[in-house]
Coordinates of C-alpha atoms in Angstrom, one line a residue:
X332 CA -11.7 62.0 -9.3
X333 CA -14.0 59.2 -10.2
X334 CA -13.3 59.9 -13.9
X335 CA -9.6 59.5 -13.4
X336 CA -9.9 56.3 -11.4
X337 CA -12.1 54.8 -14.1
X338 CA -9.6 55.9 -16.8
X339 CA -6.7 54.2 -15.1
X340 CA -8.7 51.0 -14.5
X341 CA -9.5 51.1 -18.1
X342 CA -5.8 51.5 -19.2
X343 CA -4.9 48.6 -17.0
X344 CA -7.6 46.5 -18.6
X345 CA -6.5 47.5 -22.0
X346 CA -2.9 46.3 -21.2
X347 CA -4.2 43.0 -19.8
X348 CA -6.4 42.4 -22.9
X349 CA -3.4 43.3 -25.2
X350 CA -1.1 40.9 -23.4
X351 CA -3.7 38.0 -23.5
X352 CA -4.5 38.7 -27.1
X353 CA -0.8 38.9 -28.1
X354 CA -0.1 35.6 -26.4
X355 CA -3.2 34.0 -28.0
X356 CA -2.1 35.2 -31.4
X357 CA 1.4 33.7 -30.8
X358 CA -0.2 30.5 -29.6
X359 CA -2.7 30.2 -32.5
X360 CA -2.2 32.4 -35.6
X361 CA 1.6 32.5 -35.8
X362 CA 2.2 28.7 -35.6
X363 CA -0.7 28.3 -38.2
X364 CA 1.0 30.7 -40.6
X365 CA 4.4 29.0 -40.3
X366 CA 3.1 25.5 -40.3
X367 CA 3.8 24.6 -36.6
X368 CA 1.4 22.9 -34.2
X369 CA 0.3 24.6 -30.9
X370 CA -0.2 22.1 -28.1
X371 CA -1.8 23.0 -24.7
X372 CA -0.2 21.2 -21.7
X373 CA -2.9 19.7 -19.4
X374 CA -0.7 18.0 -16.7
X375 CA 2.2 18.8 -14.5
X376 CA 4.7 16.1 -15.3
X377 CA 7.0 18.4 -17.2
X378 CA 7.3 20.9 -14.4
X379 CA 9.0 23.2 -13.5
X380 CA 10.1 24.1 -17.1
X381 CA 6.8 23.4 -18.8
X382 CA 3.8 23.7 -16.6
X383 CA 0.1 23.0 -16.8
X384 CA -1.6 25.7 -18.9
X385 CA 1.5 26.5 -21.0
X386 CA 1.4 26.1 -24.8
X387 CA 4.2 24.4 -26.7
X388 CA 4.7 25.4 -30.3
X389 CA 6.0 22.3 -32.1
X390 CA 7.9 22.2 -35.3
X391 CA 6.7 19.4 -37.6
X392 CA 8.9 16.3 -37.2
X393 CA 10.4 15.2 -40.6
X394 CA 12.8 12.5 -39.4
X395 CA 15.4 15.0 -38.4
X396 CA 18.1 13.8 -36.0
X397 CA 17.1 14.5 -32.4
X398 CA 19.3 14.3 -29.3
X399 CA 18.4 13.3 -25.7
X400 CA 17.1 16.4 -23.9
X401 CA 14.8 17.4 -26.8
X402 CA 11.1 17.9 -26.0
X403 CA 8.9 16.1 -28.5
X404 CA 5.2 15.8 -29.0
X405 CA 4.0 12.3 -29.9
X406 CA 0.9 10.2 -30.2
X407 CA 0.4 7.8 -27.3
X408 CA -2.0 4.9 -27.6
X409 CA -2.6 4.6 -23.8
X410 CA -3.5 8.3 -23.4
X411 CA -5.3 8.1 -26.8
X412 CA -4.0 11.6 -27.5
X413 CA -0.9 13.7 -27.7
X414 CA 2.0 13.5 -25.2
X415 CA 4.7 16.0 -24.5
X416 CA 7.8 14.6 -22.9
X417 CA 11.6 15.0 -23.1
X418 CA 13.8 12.4 -24.9
X419 CA 15.7 10.5 -22.2
X420 CA 17.6 8.2 -24.4
X421 CA 17.5 6.3 -27.7
X422 CA 17.3 2.5 -27.8
X423 CA 19.0 0.1 -30.1
X424 CA 16.0 0.1 -32.5
X425 CA 16.2 3.9 -32.8
X426 CA 13.0 4.5 -30.8
X427 CA 12.9 7.3 -28.2
X428 CA 12.8 6.6 -24.5
X429 CA 10.9 9.5 -23.0
X430 CA 10.6 10.9 -19.5
X431 CA 8.7 13.7 -17.8
X432 CA 10.9 16.2 -16.1
X433 CA 9.0 15.7 -12.8
X434 CA 8.8 12.0 -13.1
X435 CA 10.8 9.5 -11.1
X436 CA 11.5 7.1 -13.9
X437 CA 11.4 7.0 -17.7
X438 CA 8.2 6.0 -19.6
X439 CA 8.0 2.2 -20.0
X440 CA 7.0 2.2 -23.6
X441 CA 9.4 3.4 -26.3
X442 CA 8.1 5.9 -28.8
X443 CA 8.5 4.9 -32.4
X444 CA 9.6 7.7 -34.8
X445 CA 6.4 7.4 -36.8
X446 CA 4.5 8.4 -33.7
X447 CA 6.3 11.7 -33.3
X448 CA 4.2 14.7 -34.3
X449 CA 6.5 17.6 -33.6
X450 CA 9.5 19.0 -31.8
X451 CA 9.0 21.6 -29.1
X452 CA 10.6 24.9 -30.2
X453 CA 8.7 27.8 -28.5
X454 CA 6.9 28.0 -25.1
X455 CA 4.0 30.4 -24.7
X456 CA 3.3 30.6 -20.9
X457 CA -0.1 30.2 -19.2
X458 CA -2.2 31.0 -22.2
X459 CA -3.5 27.4 -22.4
X460 CA -5.3 27.3 -19.1
X461 CA -8.8 27.5 -20.6
X462 CA -8.0 24.5 -22.8
X463 CA -6.6 22.5 -19.9
X464 CA -9.7 23.2 -17.8
X465 CA -12.0 22.3 -20.7
X466 CA -10.2 19.0 -21.1
X467 CA -10.6 18.2 -17.4
X468 CA -14.2 19.3 -17.4
X469 CA -13.5 22.0 -14.8
X470 CA -16.6 24.1 -15.5
X471 CA -16.3 26.2 -12.4
X472 CA -12.9 27.5 -13.3
X473 CA -14.1 28.2 -16.9
X474 CA -17.1 30.2 -15.6
X475 CA -15.0 32.2 -13.2
X476 CA -12.4 32.9 -15.9
X477 CA -15.1 33.8 -18.5
X478 CA -16.8 36.2 -16.1
X479 CA -13.4 37.9 -15.2
X480 CA -12.6 38.1 -19.0
X481 CA -15.9 39.8 -19.8
X482 CA -15.5 42.2 -16.9
X483 CA -11.9 43.1 -18.1
X484 CA -13.2 43.6 -21.7
X485 CA -15.9 45.9 -20.4
X486 CA -13.5 47.9 -18.2
X487 CA -11.1 48.2 -21.2
X488 CA -13.6 50.6 -22.8
X489 CA -12.8 53.2 -20.2
X490 CA -9.2 53.3 -21.4
X491 CA -9.8 52.8 -25.1
X492 CA -12.8 55.0 -26.0
X493 CA -12.2 58.8 -26.4
X494 CA -15.4 59.7 -24.5
X495 CA -13.8 58.4 -21.3
X496 CA -10.6 60.3 -21.8
X497 CA -10.3 62.9 -19.1
X498 CA -8.3 65.3 -21.3
X499 CA -10.8 65.1 -24.1
X500 CA -13.6 65.7 -21.7
X501 CA -11.8 68.9 -20.4
X502 CA -11.2 70.2 -23.9
X503 CA -14.8 69.6 -24.8
X504 CA -16.0 72.0 -22.1
X505 CA -14.8 75.3 -23.8
X506 CA -12.3 77.2 -25.9
X507 CA -8.7 76.4 -25.6
X508 CA -6.0 79.0 -26.2
X509 CA -4.0 78.0 -29.2
X510 CA -0.3 78.7 -29.9
X511 CA -1.5 81.3 -32.6
X512 CA -3.4 83.4 -30.1
X513 CA -6.9 82.7 -31.2
X514 CA -9.4 80.8 -29.1
X515 CA -11.0 77.9 -30.8
X516 CA -13.4 75.1 -29.8
X517 CA -12.1 71.5 -30.2
X518 CA -14.7 69.3 -31.7
X519 CA -15.8 66.5 -29.4
X520 CA -15.1 63.2 -31.1
X521 CA -18.0 61.2 -32.3
X522 CA -17.8 57.7 -30.8
X523 CA -19.8 55.1 -32.6
X524 CA -20.1 51.5 -31.4
X525 CA -18.0 50.2 -34.3
X526 CA -14.6 50.2 -32.4
X527 CA -16.2 48.6 -29.3
X528 CA -17.7 45.8 -31.4
X529 CA -14.5 45.2 -33.3
X530 CA -12.3 45.2 -30.2
X531 CA -14.6 42.9 -28.2
X532 CA -15.0 40.6 -31.2
X533 CA -11.2 40.3 -31.6
X534 CA -10.7 39.5 -27.9
X535 CA -13.4 36.9 -27.9
X536 CA -12.0 35.4 -31.1
X537 CA -8.6 35.1 -29.5
X538 CA -10.3 33.4 -26.5
X539 CA -12.0 30.9 -28.7
X540 CA -8.8 30.2 -30.6
X541 CA -7.1 29.3 -27.3
X542 CA -9.9 26.9 -26.4
X543 CA -9.3 25.0 -29.6
X544 CA -5.6 24.3 -29.0
X545 CA -4.5 20.7 -29.2
X546 CA -4.2 19.0 -25.9
X547 CA -1.1 17.2 -24.6
X548 CA -0.5 15.4 -21.3
X549 CA 2.4 13.5 -19.6
X550 CA 0.7 11.6 -16.8
X551 CA 1.9 8.1 -17.9
X552 CA 4.5 7.6 -15.2
X553 CA 4.8 7.9 -11.5
X554 CA 5.4 11.4 -10.3
X555 CA 7.4 13.0 -7.5
X556 CA 5.5 14.2 -4.4
X557 CA 6.1 17.9 -4.8
X558 CA 3.1 20.2 -4.6
X559 CA 3.3 21.1 -8.3
X560 CA 2.4 17.6 -9.3
X561 CA -0.6 17.1 -7.0
X562 CA -2.9 17.8 -10.0
X563 CA -1.8 14.4 -11.4
X564 CA -3.6 12.7 -8.6
X565 CA -6.9 13.4 -10.3
X566 CA -5.6 11.8 -13.5
X567 CA -4.5 8.5 -12.0
X568 CA -5.0 8.1 -8.3
X569 CA -2.8 5.6 -6.4
X570 CA -4.0 2.8 -4.1
X571 CA -3.8 3.5 -0.3
X572 CA -3.6 2.0 3.1
X573 CA -1.0 -0.7 2.3
X574 CA -1.0 -3.2 5.3
X575 CA 1.5 -6.0 5.7
X576 CA 1.3 -9.0 8.0
X577 CA 3.8 -11.9 8.5
X578 CA 3.1 -15.5 9.5
X579 CA 4.1 -19.0 8.9
X580 CA 2.0 -21.1 6.5
X581 CA 1.2 -24.4 8.0
X582 CA 3.6 -27.3 7.6
X583 CA 2.7 -30.9 8.4
X584 CA 0.4 -30.9 11.4
X585 CA 1.4 -32.8 14.6
X586 CA -0.8 -35.9 14.8
X587 CA -1.4 -38.6 17.4
X588 CA -0.2 -42.1 16.5
X589 CA -1.6 -43.8 19.6
X590 CA -1.6 -44.1 23.3
X591 CA -1.2 -46.6 26.1
X592 CA -1.9 -46.5 29.8
X593 CA -1.1 -48.4 33.1
X594 CA -2.5 -48.0 36.6
X595 CA -2.0 -49.9 39.9
X596 CA 0.3 -50.3 42.8
X597 CA 3.7 -51.8 42.9
X598 CA 7.5 -51.2 42.7
X599 CA 7.5 -51.2 38.9
X600 CA 5.2 -51.1 36.0
X601 CA 5.3 -51.5 32.2
X602 CA 4.0 -49.2 29.5
X603 CA 3.4 -50.6 26.1
X604 CA 4.8 -48.8 23.1
X605 CA 1.8 -47.1 21.4
X606 CA 0.6 -48.9 18.3
X607 CA 1.7 -47.3 15.0
X608 CA 4.8 -45.7 16.4
X609 CA 7.6 -45.4 13.8
X610 CA 11.2 -44.1 13.7
X611 CA 11.2 -40.3 14.4
X612 CA 8.0 -40.2 16.3
X613 CA 8.1 -38.4 19.7
X614 CA 6.7 -40.2 22.7
X615 CA 5.5 -38.3 25.8
X616 CA 4.9 -40.1 29.1
X617 CA 3.2 -38.9 32.3
X618 CA 3.5 -40.7 35.6
X619 CA 1.4 -39.7 38.6
X620 CA 2.4 -41.0 42.1
X621 CA 0.5 -40.8 45.4
X622 CA 3.7 -40.2 47.2
X623 CA 6.7 -38.2 46.0
X624 CA 8.9 -41.2 45.3
X625 CA 11.8 -41.2 42.8
X626 CA 11.3 -42.8 39.4
X627 CA 13.9 -44.8 37.4
X628 CA 13.2 -44.2 33.7
X629 CA 14.1 -46.8 30.9
X630 CA 17.1 -46.0 28.7
X631 CA 16.5 -43.1 26.3
X632 CA 13.8 -41.3 28.2
X633 CA 14.5 -37.7 29.4
X634 CA 12.7 -35.8 32.2
X635 CA 10.8 -32.8 30.9
X636 CA 9.5 -31.6 34.4
X637 CA 8.4 -32.9 37.7
X638 CA 5.8 -31.2 39.9
X639 CA 4.4 -31.7 43.4
X640 CA 5.7 -32.8 46.7
X641 CA 3.0 -35.1 48.2
X642 CA 1.0 -35.9 45.0
X643 CA 3.6 -35.9 42.3
X644 CA 3.6 -35.9 38.5
X645 CA 6.6 -36.4 36.2
X646 CA 6.7 -36.0 32.4
X647 CA 9.3 -37.7 30.2
X648 CA 10.1 -37.5 26.5
X649 CA 11.8 -39.9 24.0
X650 CA 12.3 -39.9 20.2
X651 CA 11.6 -43.3 18.7
X652 CA 14.6 -45.0 17.2
X653 CA 15.2 -47.8 14.6
X654 CA 15.2 -50.6 17.3
X655 CA 12.5 -49.5 19.6
X656 CA 11.3 -52.1 22.2
X657 CA 7.8 -53.2 22.4
X658 CA 7.4 -51.9 25.9
X659 CA 9.1 -49.9 28.6
X660 CA 9.6 -50.9 32.3
X661 CA 9.6 -48.1 34.9
X662 CA 11.0 -48.8 38.4
X663 CA 9.8 -47.3 41.8
X664 CA 11.7 -47.6 45.1
X665 CA 8.5 -48.6 47.1
X666 CA 5.2 -50.1 46.5
X667 CA 3.5 -47.0 45.2
X668 CA 0.1 -46.3 43.7
X669 CA 0.6 -44.9 40.2
X670 CA -1.4 -43.9 37.1
X671 CA 0.7 -43.6 33.9
X672 CA 0.1 -42.9 30.2
X673 CA 2.2 -42.7 27.0
X674 CA 1.3 -41.1 23.7
X675 CA 3.2 -41.2 20.4
X676 CA 3.2 -38.2 18.1
X677 CA 4.1 -37.8 14.4
X678 CA 5.6 -34.6 12.8
X679 CA 7.3 -33.4 16.0
X680 CA 10.7 -31.8 15.9
X681 CA 13.3 -34.5 16.8
X682 CA 16.0 -32.1 18.1
X683 CA 13.9 -29.9 20.4
X684 CA 10.6 -31.6 20.7
X685 CA 9.3 -29.6 23.6
X686 CA 8.9 -25.9 22.8
X687 CA 7.5 -24.9 26.3
X688 CA 6.3 -26.5 29.5
X689 CA 4.9 -25.5 32.9
X690 CA 3.1 -26.9 36.0
X691 CA 1.4 -25.8 39.2
X692 CA -0.1 -27.5 42.2
X693 CA -3.3 -26.6 44.0
X694 CA -6.2 -27.8 46.2
X695 CA -9.9 -27.7 45.3
X696 CA -12.1 -28.8 42.5
X697 CA -10.4 -26.7 39.8
X698 CA -7.2 -28.1 38.3
X699 CA -5.2 -25.4 36.4
X700 CA -2.6 -26.2 33.8
X701 CA -0.9 -22.8 33.6
X702 CA -0.4 -20.8 30.5
X703 CA 2.7 -21.2 28.3
X704 CA 4.4 -18.8 26.0
X705 CA 5.3 -20.6 22.7
X706 CA 8.1 -19.4 20.4
X707 CA 7.1 -21.6 17.4
X708 CA 3.9 -21.7 15.4
X709 CA 1.5 -24.6 15.0
X710 CA 2.5 -26.4 18.3
X711 CA 0.5 -29.1 20.0
X712 CA -0.6 -28.5 23.5
X713 CA -0.7 -31.6 25.8
X714 CA -2.3 -30.9 29.2
X715 CA -2.2 -33.2 32.2
X716 CA -4.5 -32.9 35.2
X717 CA -3.8 -35.1 38.3
X718 CA -5.8 -35.4 41.5
X719 CA -5.7 -37.5 44.7
X720 CA -9.0 -39.2 44.0
X721 CA -10.5 -41.6 41.5
X722 CA -13.4 -39.3 40.4
X723 CA -13.4 -38.3 36.7
X724 CA -12.7 -34.7 35.7
X725 CA -14.2 -32.4 33.1
X726 CA -11.6 -30.9 30.7
X727 CA -11.9 -27.6 28.7
X728 CA -14.2 -27.8 25.6
X729 CA -11.3 -26.7 23.3
X730 CA -9.3 -29.9 24.1
X731 CA -9.7 -33.5 23.2
X732 CA -9.5 -36.1 26.0
X733 CA -6.8 -38.7 25.3
X734 CA -7.0 -40.8 28.4
X735 CA -8.3 -40.8 32.0
X736 CA -7.3 -43.5 34.5
X737 CA -6.6 -44.1 38.1
X738 CA -4.6 -46.5 40.2
X739 CA -7.7 -48.7 40.5
X740 CA -6.7 -50.7 43.6
X741 CA -9.9 -50.3 45.5
X742 CA -10.2 -49.0 49.1
X743 CA -10.5 -45.4 50.1
X744 CA -10.7 -43.1 47.0
X745 CA -8.5 -40.6 48.8
X746 CA -5.7 -43.2 48.5
X747 CA -6.1 -43.3 44.8
X748 CA -4.4 -41.1 42.1
X749 CA -5.9 -40.2 38.8
X750 CA -4.4 -38.9 35.5
X751 CA -6.3 -37.2 32.7
X752 CA -4.7 -36.0 29.5
X753 CA -6.1 -33.7 26.8
X754 CA -4.7 -32.1 23.6
X755 CA -5.3 -29.1 21.4
X756 CA -3.5 -27.7 18.3
X757 CA -2.3 -24.2 18.9
X758 CA -1.3 -22.2 15.7
X759 CA -0.2 -18.7 17.0
X760 CA 3.1 -17.8 18.6
X761 CA 2.8 -16.4 22.2
X762 CA 0.7 -17.0 25.3
X763 CA -1.5 -20.0 25.2
X764 CA -3.7 -19.2 28.2
X765 CA -4.4 -21.6 31.0
X766 CA -6.4 -24.8 30.6
X767 CA -8.5 -25.6 33.6
X768 CA -10.3 -28.9 34.3
X769 CA -12.9 -29.4 37.1
X770 CA -13.4 -32.3 39.5
X771 CA -16.6 -33.2 41.4
X772 CA -14.4 -33.4 44.6
X773 CA -12.2 -30.9 46.3
X774 CA -8.7 -32.4 46.8
X775 CA -5.0 -31.9 46.2
X776 CA -4.2 -31.6 42.5
X777 CA -1.6 -30.8 39.9
X778 CA -1.9 -29.2 36.4
X779 CA 0.8 -29.4 33.8
X780 CA 1.1 -28.5 30.1
X781 CA 3.6 -29.2 27.4
X782 CA 3.8 -27.5 23.9
X783 CA 5.3 -29.9 21.3
X784 CA 7.3 -28.2 18.5
X785 CA 6.4 -29.2 15.0
X786 CA 9.1 -30.7 12.7
X787 CA 8.4 -27.8 10.4
X788 CA 6.5 -24.7 11.5
X789 CA 5.8 -24.0 7.8
X790 CA 7.0 -21.4 5.3
X791 CA 7.5 -17.8 6.2
X792 CA 5.1 -15.6 4.3
X793 CA 3.9 -12.0 4.0
X794 CA 0.2 -11.1 3.3
X795 CA -0.5 -7.7 1.9
X796 CA -3.9 -5.8 1.7
X797 CA -4.8 -2.3 0.6
X798 CA -7.5 0.0 -0.6
X799 CA -7.9 -0.1 -4.4
X800 CA -7.2 2.9 -6.6
X801 CA -10.3 5.1 -7.0
X802 CA -9.5 5.3 -10.8
X803 CA -12.0 2.9 -12.2
X804 CA -10.2 2.6 -15.6
X805 CA -7.2 1.0 -13.9
X806 CA -6.3 -2.5 -15.2
X807 CA -5.0 -3.6 -11.7
X808 CA -2.2 -3.2 -9.2
X809 CA 1.5 -4.2 -9.1
X810 CA 3.3 -5.1 -5.9
X811 CA 7.0 -5.0 -5.8
X812 CA 9.3 -6.5 -3.1
X813 CA 12.6 -4.7 -2.4
X814 CA 15.5 -5.8 -0.3
X815 CA 17.6 -2.6 0.3
X816 CA 18.1 -1.1 -3.2
X817 CA 17.4 -4.3 -5.1
X818 CA 13.9 -5.1 -6.5
X819 CA 13.5 -8.9 -6.0
X820 CA 9.9 -9.6 -7.3
X821 CA 6.9 -8.0 -8.9
X822 CA 3.4 -9.4 -8.7
X823 CA 0.6 -8.3 -11.0
X824 CA -2.8 -8.3 -9.4
X825 CA -5.9 -8.1 -11.5
X826 CA -8.6 -6.9 -11.7
X827 CA -8.7 -3.5 -9.9
X828 CA -11.1 -4.8 -7.3
X829 CA -8.6 -7.5 -5.9
X830 CA -6.9 -5.9 -3.0
X831 CA -4.9 -8.7 -1.4
X832 CA -1.7 -10.7 -2.3
X833 CA 0.5 -13.3 -0.6
X834 CA 4.3 -13.6 -0.9
X835 CA 5.7 -17.0 0.2
X836 CA 9.2 -16.6 -1.2
X837 CA 10.5 -14.5 1.6
X838 CA 13.3 -15.4 4.0
X839 CA 12.5 -15.3 7.8
X840 CA 14.3 -12.6 9.8
X841 CA 14.9 -10.2 6.8
X842 CA 13.3 -6.8 6.5
X843 CA 11.6 -6.0 3.1
X844 CA 10.0 -3.0 1.6
X845 CA 6.9 -3.4 -0.5
X846 CA 5.9 -0.9 -3.1
X847 CA 2.4 -0.8 -4.6
X848 CA 1.0 1.2 -7.5
X849 CA -1.9 1.0 -9.9
X850 CA -1.4 0.6 -13.7
X851 CA -3.3 0.9 -16.9
X852 CA -2.3 -0.9 -20.1
X853 CA 1.4 -1.3 -20.6
X854 CA 2.8 2.1 -19.6
X855 CA 0.5 4.2 -17.4
X856 CA 1.2 3.9 -13.7
X857 CA 0.2 5.8 -10.6
X858 CA 2.4 7.0 -7.9
X859 CA 3.5 4.5 -5.3
X860 CA 2.6 3.7 -1.7
X861 CA 5.1 1.6 0.4
X862 CA 5.5 -0.2 3.7
X863 CA 8.2 -2.3 5.4
X864 CA 8.0 -5.5 7.4
X865 CA 10.4 -7.9 9.2
X866 CA 9.4 -11.4 8.3
X867 CA 8.7 -14.0 10.9
X868 CA 11.2 -16.9 11.2
X869 CA 9.5 -20.3 10.9

């Protein structure tokens, strides 16, 4: 039984060796005889019709007319070797525009006719794997294949040599009755080593011939994401982890022109126009009263908010015009204690100068100006802290104190009122957080805060960052901006180690797609990574 199993294993091995040697002869000897060039395919960009490991037999190109759809082998300067792609079209100069069957877009560099080596005519499947592995330096696969091939050659002896033939062994045991009625001994064949040596040498020679096949690749364009093209990732790997952020680049910052204050007791008072105020500046006035009396504002001033019932604080706003008076008179119905201040600001929006405001009353030594939620970037926070006393307060460290005054009429401090103002530039959009001042005394108090809107919040922008391609030979990266199906821009970022880019030509409110890929030279690109973002309106 063991003899028969060995014999059938040997026959199977003989068949395998015969097929491989036949394909090897077709891929090496036959094209050599007829003057064609065998080319082993070492990438997957022509799949599924031409796969990695196949061998293309190319007829020499002698300036014959070629139509789109023809597979050609040509010399490529970027790959520095042979390329096998299909003709996609022919440009006006007569050069070929080529494309891999598995690629998304045609190759970016036209192929001159002088660079064409041959025209693909015959495909020999799978026989070029050893050459492909050798080109990629895949020693492990070559070792495994070599071991399997030697084992197959060894097993082929059991089906090729007569001494392993079960019938021959049976006849060699004794006389066999012939058709002529006389018994005769069949002579056992004499098996010298010559046939084994010749057979193994021929098989090894075919293997060596396959390893010397010319190499061709087609990895010079982005590929589809199907599994058969994953081998291309080891040739030119794409960047990864594309991150997008949107913001507003800073416009002209809000700046303080000047401030003026007034404190005392009476039925009216005058605030001087802050020095340096010009047309278009925005003025903000706060008035603190010991009692909750009504206030009559000068012409052009608009109430922003009023807080408190006993201790009261009112905030007014006005945009400076071309004929602005030198001072402003404020009227009160009674002789009241007051503390007031006015500040003038440049680069504030004239249509909607106040972006957000809030206020809250309390009692104690902590005076809290409550948090606001801004809807514009680069605002200016102006906080006001009021208390029924004449003791100074300590404002938050993040803010700059602009004034601090009280009604300054002597007598019981509890009869006095005090106003303190502080400012802080606030770039983000969103919650500002509360601003808390502290007083050395515990008394009724008010905290208020206003966010001034800048005249220009700046320009909408998108900032991109990513992880660089691991392919060290890459020239750099290219970042494209797409709006729907239209490519609007393309940035070239070099060298490979630079992994950030800014786009300031975007339109706020629109949703863009960004596509990123690595490139080498003028025509070799990796596959793409992409991400989308809706741009902030500034």
